[in-house]
Amino acid sequence: MQRVGGQGREATWHHALSVSALIIMGISVNISAFATPALASLRSHYETTINVEPTVKTPLPTPPTKLFKTVHYDSDGMSLAAFVTPDPQDQKKYPAIVWLTGGESNTLADFWRKGSKQNDQTASPYRDAGVIMMFPTLRGGNDNAGNIEVNYGEVDDVIAAAKYLATLPYVDSSRIYLGGHSTGGTLALLISEVASSTHPDLFREVISFGASQETMFLQDVDFTGDEQQEMDLRAPANWLQDIKVPTWIVEGRSLDSNYRDLKPMCDKNKNPMLHCSFIPRYDHFSVLYPLNRHLAQQIMADERLSIDANASWTDKH
């Protein structure tokens, strides 16, 4: 496993002349133009040069049709597969969540098979509560076209998937959420940072379980271009101030978690739209079931998401 992350965007995105120097020189200055560019803006002018070691392709899974149907959405000219809760056929509109799995998030396997309450990575409490769910495959995953870009082009894929979800007649397009766990949680943070600028009304709120400050590469990769720039553009910690939709970082506080990685980032955060909740006595996996169940109930009640880290979550199992 290779861990990649920058030294902070100041190290890479550095202005040659200070605003004060230009003012002294008598040059008219638009101060807003000297603000650090948003991640969405920087991404729009940069094409990744990543090369990912090829892996064996995994056929698309076939979940039970009563749970999920296969659909295809378009992203960057590619037709990519996703799995969506079928229409309940009751003429109602429901809240929905796009869920990004951990591990190699581009590819899906048996994502619908519930785990134990100590390790349920399927986010099953949402479907149990009545929330419409979407599990997208991403570029290069399963038998999709394109190449895996590890949290770069995949940002665009998930946004495109959510836009497709919003068109379904049984989905309330004003109540679409984004969630993810582990590597999927890191991707969810990057999407929140980008979509806040490009699609500010797409997601009601974003839920990131067990993310990391920087992208974790599970495959062997190399870059033919500026490696530091590639790292910085994939490090959520660099772009927290870009978040303009309510976004939740959730992780257990035990040793078997990313708490030690996330805590310093959260301590430095000054963005009121980003909330961090670290749950005592829970780890990277056991935190999923009780907190997802809690959040699913709030989503169905059309309440603003809230988490009391000190609550007795054992009572909610």
Short mmCIF file of N, CA and C in Angstrom, two decimals, residues 23-141:
data_model
loop_
_atom_site.label_atom_id
_atom_site.label_comp_id
_atom_site.label_asym_id
_atom_site.label_seq_id
_atom_site.Cartn_x
_atom_site.Cartn_y
_atom_site.Cartn_z
N ILE A 23 0.57 46.39 -4.62
CA ILE A 23 -0.04 47.66 -4.23
C ILE A 23 1.02 48.74 -4.10
N ILE A 24 2.15 48.39 -3.48
CA ILE A 24 3.25 49.34 -3.33
C ILE A 24 3.74 49.80 -4.69
N MET A 25 3.71 48.91 -5.67
CA MET A 25 4.17 49.24 -7.02
C MET A 25 3.14 50.08 -7.77
N GLY A 26 2.00 50.34 -7.15
CA GLY A 26 0.99 51.17 -7.78
C GLY A 26 0.12 50.44 -8.77
N ILE A 27 0.11 49.10 -8.69
CA ILE A 27 -0.67 48.30 -9.61
C ILE A 27 -2.03 48.00 -8.98
N SER A 28 -3.09 48.24 -9.73
CA SER A 28 -4.44 47.95 -9.24
C SER A 28 -4.59 46.45 -9.05
N VAL A 29 -5.12 46.06 -7.90
CA VAL A 29 -5.18 44.64 -7.55
C VAL A 29 -6.61 44.24 -7.20
N ASN A 30 -7.05 43.16 -7.79
CA ASN A 30 -8.30 42.51 -7.37
C ASN A 30 -7.91 41.46 -6.35
N ILE A 31 -8.10 41.77 -5.07
CA ILE A 31 -7.59 40.89 -4.01
C ILE A 31 -8.21 39.50 -4.09
N SER A 32 -9.50 39.41 -4.48
CA SER A 32 -10.13 38.10 -4.55
C SER A 32 -9.43 37.19 -5.55
N ALA A 33 -8.77 37.79 -6.54
CA ALA A 33 -8.09 36.97 -7.54
C ALA A 33 -6.87 36.28 -6.97
N PHE A 34 -6.40 36.75 -5.81
CA PHE A 34 -5.20 36.16 -5.21
C PHE A 34 -5.52 35.15 -4.13
N ALA A 35 -6.81 34.84 -3.94
CA ALA A 35 -7.16 33.77 -3.02
C ALA A 35 -6.69 32.45 -3.61
N THR A 36 -6.35 31.52 -2.73
CA THR A 36 -5.91 30.21 -3.22
C THR A 36 -7.02 29.60 -4.06
N PRO A 37 -6.73 29.14 -5.27
CA PRO A 37 -7.78 28.60 -6.14
C PRO A 37 -8.48 27.41 -5.48
N ALA A 38 -9.76 27.26 -5.79
CA ALA A 38 -10.52 26.12 -5.29
C ALA A 38 -10.07 24.86 -6.00
N LEU A 39 -10.27 23.73 -5.33
CA LEU A 39 -9.90 22.45 -5.93
C LEU A 39 -10.60 22.25 -7.27
N ALA A 40 -11.88 22.60 -7.36
CA ALA A 40 -12.62 22.42 -8.61
C ALA A 40 -11.97 23.18 -9.75
N SER A 41 -11.52 24.40 -9.47
CA SER A 41 -10.87 25.20 -10.50
C SER A 41 -9.54 24.60 -10.94
N LEU A 42 -8.76 24.16 -9.99
CA LEU A 42 -7.46 23.57 -10.32
C LEU A 42 -7.62 22.28 -11.11
N ARG A 43 -8.60 21.47 -10.73
CA ARG A 43 -8.85 20.21 -11.44
C ARG A 43 -9.28 20.46 -12.89
N SER A 44 -10.01 21.54 -13.11
CA SER A 44 -10.51 21.82 -14.45
C SER A 44 -9.40 22.16 -15.43
N HIS A 45 -8.22 22.49 -14.91
CA HIS A 45 -7.09 22.85 -15.77
C HIS A 45 -5.96 21.81 -15.71
N TYR A 46 -6.26 20.66 -15.10
CA TYR A 46 -5.19 19.67 -14.95
C TYR A 46 -5.69 18.28 -15.31
N GLU A 47 -4.97 17.61 -16.18
CA GLU A 47 -5.29 16.24 -16.55
C GLU A 47 -4.29 15.31 -15.88
N THR A 48 -4.79 14.35 -15.14
CA THR A 48 -3.89 13.47 -14.38
C THR A 48 -2.98 12.67 -15.31
N THR A 49 -1.78 12.38 -14.81
CA THR A 49 -0.81 11.57 -15.56
C THR A 49 -0.57 10.24 -14.87
N ILE A 50 -1.52 9.81 -14.06
CA ILE A 50 -1.34 8.59 -13.28
C ILE A 50 -1.34 7.35 -14.17
N ASN A 51 -0.52 6.41 -13.82
CA ASN A 51 -0.53 5.07 -14.42
C ASN A 51 -0.73 4.07 -13.29
N VAL A 52 -1.78 3.28 -13.38
CA VAL A 52 -2.11 2.30 -12.36
C VAL A 52 -1.85 0.91 -12.91
N GLU A 53 -1.15 0.09 -12.13
CA GLU A 53 -0.88 -1.27 -12.56
C GLU A 53 -2.18 -2.00 -12.82
N PRO A 54 -2.34 -2.59 -14.00
CA PRO A 54 -3.61 -3.27 -14.34
C PRO A 54 -3.92 -4.39 -13.35
N THR A 55 -5.20 -4.57 -13.10
CA THR A 55 -5.66 -5.66 -12.24
C THR A 55 -6.64 -6.53 -13.03
N VAL A 56 -6.91 -7.69 -12.51
CA VAL A 56 -7.86 -8.59 -13.17
C VAL A 56 -9.26 -8.00 -13.09
N LYS A 57 -9.93 -7.94 -14.22
CA LYS A 57 -11.29 -7.38 -14.25
C LYS A 57 -12.26 -8.31 -13.54
N THR A 58 -13.18 -7.72 -12.79
CA THR A 58 -14.20 -8.46 -12.07
C THR A 58 -15.55 -8.27 -12.74
N PRO A 59 -16.24 -9.34 -13.13
CA PRO A 59 -17.55 -9.18 -13.77
C PRO A 59 -18.52 -8.43 -12.85
N LEU A 60 -19.48 -7.75 -13.46
CA LEU A 60 -20.50 -7.07 -12.66
C LEU A 60 -21.24 -8.07 -11.80
N PRO A 61 -21.49 -7.74 -10.55
CA PRO A 61 -22.27 -8.65 -9.70
C PRO A 61 -23.73 -8.64 -10.11
N THR A 62 -24.47 -9.61 -9.60
CA THR A 62 -25.90 -9.70 -9.90
C THR A 62 -26.69 -9.78 -8.60
N PRO A 63 -26.98 -8.64 -8.01
CA PRO A 63 -27.75 -8.65 -6.75
C PRO A 63 -29.19 -9.09 -6.99
N PRO A 64 -29.87 -9.48 -5.94
CA PRO A 64 -31.29 -9.82 -6.07
C PRO A 64 -32.08 -8.65 -6.64
N THR A 65 -32.93 -8.92 -7.63
CA THR A 65 -33.64 -7.84 -8.31
C THR A 65 -34.60 -7.10 -7.39
N LYS A 66 -35.03 -7.74 -6.30
CA LYS A 66 -35.93 -7.04 -5.38
C LYS A 66 -35.17 -5.99 -4.56
N LEU A 67 -33.82 -6.10 -4.52
CA LEU A 67 -33.01 -5.15 -3.76
C LEU A 67 -32.41 -4.06 -4.65
N PHE A 68 -31.86 -4.46 -5.80
CA PHE A 68 -31.19 -3.49 -6.67
C PHE A 68 -31.37 -3.86 -8.13
N LYS A 69 -31.49 -2.82 -8.95
CA LYS A 69 -31.52 -3.01 -10.39
C LYS A 69 -30.26 -2.37 -10.99
N THR A 70 -29.81 -2.91 -12.11
CA THR A 70 -28.64 -2.39 -12.80
C THR A 70 -29.05 -1.26 -13.73
N VAL A 71 -28.33 -0.14 -13.65
CA VAL A 71 -28.55 0.99 -14.55
C VAL A 71 -27.20 1.43 -15.10
N HIS A 72 -27.20 2.34 -16.04
CA HIS A 72 -25.96 2.89 -16.57
C HIS A 72 -26.07 4.42 -16.61
N TYR A 73 -25.02 5.06 -16.21
CA TYR A 73 -24.96 6.52 -16.24
C TYR A 73 -23.75 6.93 -17.08
N ASP A 74 -23.81 8.13 -17.63
CA ASP A 74 -22.74 8.62 -18.50
C ASP A 74 -21.80 9.55 -17.73
N SER A 75 -20.50 9.32 -17.90
CA SER A 75 -19.48 10.18 -17.30
C SER A 75 -18.30 10.29 -18.25
N ASP A 76 -18.00 11.50 -18.63
CA ASP A 76 -16.88 11.75 -19.55
C ASP A 76 -16.95 10.87 -20.80
N GLY A 77 -18.14 10.70 -21.33
CA GLY A 77 -18.32 9.92 -22.54
C GLY A 77 -18.32 8.42 -22.34
N MET A 78 -18.27 7.96 -21.09
CA MET A 78 -18.27 6.53 -20.79
C MET A 78 -19.62 6.14 -20.19
N SER A 79 -20.07 4.95 -20.53
CA SER A 79 -21.27 4.39 -19.91
C SER A 79 -20.84 3.49 -18.77
N LEU A 80 -21.15 3.89 -17.53
CA LEU A 80 -20.70 3.18 -16.34
C LEU A 80 -21.90 2.57 -15.61
N ALA A 81 -21.68 1.42 -15.02
CA ALA A 81 -22.77 0.70 -14.36
C ALA A 81 -22.97 1.18 -12.92
N ALA A 82 -24.19 1.07 -12.47
CA ALA A 82 -24.52 1.36 -11.07
C ALA A 82 -25.70 0.48 -10.68
N PHE A 83 -25.91 0.37 -9.37
CA PHE A 83 -27.00 -0.43 -8.84
C PHE A 83 -27.88 0.47 -7.97
N VAL A 84 -29.17 0.44 -8.24
CA VAL A 84 -30.10 1.35 -7.59
C VAL A 84 -31.30 0.58 -7.04
N THR A 85 -31.80 1.03 -5.89
CA THR A 85 -33.04 0.48 -5.35
C THR A 85 -34.14 0.62 -6.40
N PRO A 86 -34.90 -0.44 -6.67
CA PRO A 86 -35.97 -0.34 -7.66
C PRO A 86 -37.12 0.55 -7.19
N ASP A 87 -37.91 0.99 -8.13
CA ASP A 87 -39.05 1.86 -7.86
C ASP A 87 -40.06 1.14 -6.95
N PRO A 88 -40.39 1.72 -5.80
CA PRO A 88 -41.39 1.09 -4.91
C PRO A 88 -42.79 1.05 -5.52
N GLN A 89 -43.00 1.76 -6.62
CA GLN A 89 -44.29 1.75 -7.32
C GLN A 89 -45.44 2.25 -6.45
N ASP A 90 -45.16 3.26 -5.63
CA ASP A 90 -46.22 3.83 -4.80
C ASP A 90 -46.45 5.31 -5.08
N GLN A 91 -45.84 5.80 -6.18
CA GLN A 91 -46.01 7.19 -6.61
C GLN A 91 -45.43 8.22 -5.64
N LYS A 92 -44.60 7.77 -4.71
CA LYS A 92 -43.98 8.70 -3.76
C LYS A 92 -42.55 8.99 -4.17
N LYS A 93 -42.01 10.08 -3.62
CA LYS A 93 -40.60 10.42 -3.82
C LYS A 93 -39.86 10.24 -2.51
N TYR A 94 -38.70 9.60 -2.59
CA TYR A 94 -37.94 9.24 -1.40
C TYR A 94 -36.57 9.90 -1.38
N PRO A 95 -36.01 10.11 -0.18
CA PRO A 95 -34.62 10.54 -0.12
C PRO A 95 -33.72 9.42 -0.62
N ALA A 96 -32.54 9.78 -1.05
CA ALA A 96 -31.62 8.78 -1.62
C ALA A 96 -30.20 9.07 -1.17
N ILE A 97 -29.38 8.03 -1.20
CA ILE A 97 -27.97 8.19 -0.86
C ILE A 97 -27.11 7.42 -1.86
N VAL A 98 -26.06 8.07 -2.34
CA VAL A 98 -25.04 7.42 -3.15
C VAL A 98 -23.99 6.91 -2.17
N TRP A 99 -23.68 5.61 -2.21
CA TRP A 99 -22.74 5.04 -1.25
C TRP A 99 -21.49 4.53 -1.95
N LEU A 100 -20.33 4.92 -1.41
CA LEU A 100 -19.03 4.55 -1.97
C LEU A 100 -18.35 3.57 -1.02
N THR A 101 -18.06 2.39 -1.52
CA THR A 101 -17.49 1.34 -0.68
C THR A 101 -16.01 1.57 -0.43
N GLY A 102 -15.49 0.89 0.58
CA GLY A 102 -14.07 0.95 0.88
C GLY A 102 -13.27 0.02 -0.03
N GLY A 103 -11.98 -0.04 0.21
CA GLY A 103 -11.11 -0.85 -0.64
C GLY A 103 -10.93 -0.17 -1.98
N GLU A 104 -10.95 -0.94 -3.05
CA GLU A 104 -10.84 -0.38 -4.40
C GLU A 104 -12.25 0.03 -4.83
N SER A 105 -12.56 1.31 -4.64
CA SER A 105 -13.93 1.79 -4.73
C SER A 105 -14.50 1.76 -6.14
N ASN A 106 -13.68 1.61 -7.16
CA ASN A 106 -14.17 1.58 -8.54
C ASN A 106 -14.98 0.33 -8.84
N THR A 107 -14.67 -0.76 -8.11
CA THR A 107 -15.23 -2.08 -8.41
C THR A 107 -16.18 -2.52 -7.29
N LEU A 108 -17.27 -3.18 -7.69
CA LEU A 108 -18.21 -3.73 -6.71
C LEU A 108 -18.26 -5.25 -6.82
N ALA A 109 -18.47 -5.88 -5.67
CA ALA A 109 -18.66 -7.34 -5.61
C ALA A 109 -20.04 -7.59 -5.02
N ASP A 110 -20.12 -8.35 -3.95
CA ASP A 110 -21.44 -8.64 -3.35
C ASP A 110 -21.78 -7.58 -2.31
N PHE A 111 -21.96 -6.36 -2.75
CA PHE A 111 -22.15 -5.21 -1.88
C PHE A 111 -23.45 -5.26 -1.09
N TRP A 112 -24.40 -6.09 -1.48
CA TRP A 112 -25.71 -6.15 -0.83
C TRP A 112 -25.76 -7.13 0.34
N ARG A 113 -24.73 -7.97 0.50
CA ARG A 113 -24.75 -8.98 1.56
C ARG A 113 -24.36 -8.34 2.89
N LYS A 114 -25.32 -8.28 3.79
CA LYS A 114 -25.11 -7.62 5.06
C LYS A 114 -24.04 -8.31 5.88
N GLY A 115 -23.24 -7.51 6.55
CA GLY A 115 -22.29 -8.04 7.51
C GLY A 115 -22.90 -8.05 8.90
N SER A 116 -22.10 -8.39 9.88
CA SER A 116 -22.56 -8.34 11.26
C SER A 116 -22.67 -6.89 11.71
N LYS A 117 -23.30 -6.67 12.84
CA LYS A 117 -23.40 -5.30 13.37
C LYS A 117 -22.04 -4.76 13.78
N GLN A 118 -21.04 -5.62 13.89
CA GLN A 118 -19.69 -5.18 14.19
C GLN A 118 -18.91 -4.82 12.94
N ASN A 119 -19.44 -5.17 11.78
CA ASN A 119 -18.71 -4.89 10.54
C ASN A 119 -19.67 -4.98 9.36
N ASP A 120 -20.60 -4.03 9.29
CA ASP A 120 -21.53 -4.00 8.17
C ASP A 120 -21.12 -2.90 7.20
N GLN A 121 -20.36 -3.27 6.17
CA GLN A 121 -19.85 -2.30 5.21
C GLN A 121 -20.82 -2.08 4.05
N THR A 122 -22.03 -2.63 4.14
CA THR A 122 -23.01 -2.50 3.07
C THR A 122 -23.93 -1.29 3.26
N ALA A 123 -23.78 -0.57 4.37
CA ALA A 123 -24.66 0.58 4.67
C ALA A 123 -26.13 0.15 4.66
N SER A 124 -26.40 -1.07 5.08
CA SER A 124 -27.76 -1.62 5.01
C SER A 124 -28.81 -0.85 5.81
N PRO A 125 -28.44 -0.13 6.89
CA PRO A 125 -29.50 0.59 7.61
C PRO A 125 -30.26 1.59 6.75
N TYR A 126 -29.64 2.10 5.71
CA TYR A 126 -30.35 3.06 4.85
C TYR A 126 -31.47 2.36 4.09
N ARG A 127 -31.16 1.24 3.45
CA ARG A 127 -32.22 0.55 2.70
C ARG A 127 -33.27 -0.02 3.65
N ASP A 128 -32.86 -0.43 4.84
CA ASP A 128 -33.83 -0.94 5.82
C ASP A 128 -34.80 0.16 6.26
N ALA A 129 -34.29 1.40 6.29
CA ALA A 129 -35.14 2.52 6.73
C ALA A 129 -36.02 3.06 5.62
N GLY A 130 -35.74 2.68 4.37
CA GLY A 130 -36.55 3.16 3.25
C GLY A 130 -35.87 4.19 2.38
N VAL A 131 -34.58 4.45 2.63
CA VAL A 131 -33.82 5.38 1.79
C VAL A 131 -33.44 4.67 0.48
N ILE A 132 -33.65 5.32 -0.64
CA ILE A 132 -33.22 4.78 -1.93
C ILE A 132 -31.68 4.79 -1.96
N MET A 133 -31.08 3.68 -2.39
CA MET A 133 -29.62 3.58 -2.40
C MET A 133 -29.09 3.43 -3.82
N MET A 134 -27.93 4.01 -4.04
CA MET A 134 -27.22 3.83 -5.30
C MET A 134 -25.77 3.47 -4.99
N PHE A 135 -25.32 2.38 -5.58
CA PHE A 135 -23.93 1.97 -5.51
C PHE A 135 -23.35 2.08 -6.93
N PRO A 136 -22.55 3.11 -7.21
CA PRO A 136 -21.99 3.23 -8.55
C PRO A 136 -20.67 2.47 -8.69
N THR A 137 -20.46 1.83 -9.84
CA THR A 137 -19.10 1.43 -10.20
C THR A 137 -18.48 2.63 -10.90
N LEU A 138 -17.17 2.70 -10.90
CA LEU A 138 -16.48 3.88 -11.42
C LEU A 138 -15.54 3.48 -12.55
N ARG A 139 -14.98 4.45 -13.22
CA ARG A 139 -14.14 4.20 -14.39
C ARG A 139 -13.07 3.15 -14.11
N GLY A 140 -12.94 2.21 -15.05
CA GLY A 140 -11.94 1.17 -14.90
C GLY A 140 -12.34 0.03 -13.98
N GLY A 141 -13.45 0.17 -13.26
CA GLY A 141 -13.89 -0.87 -12.34
C GLY A 141 -14.76 -1.90 -13.03
#
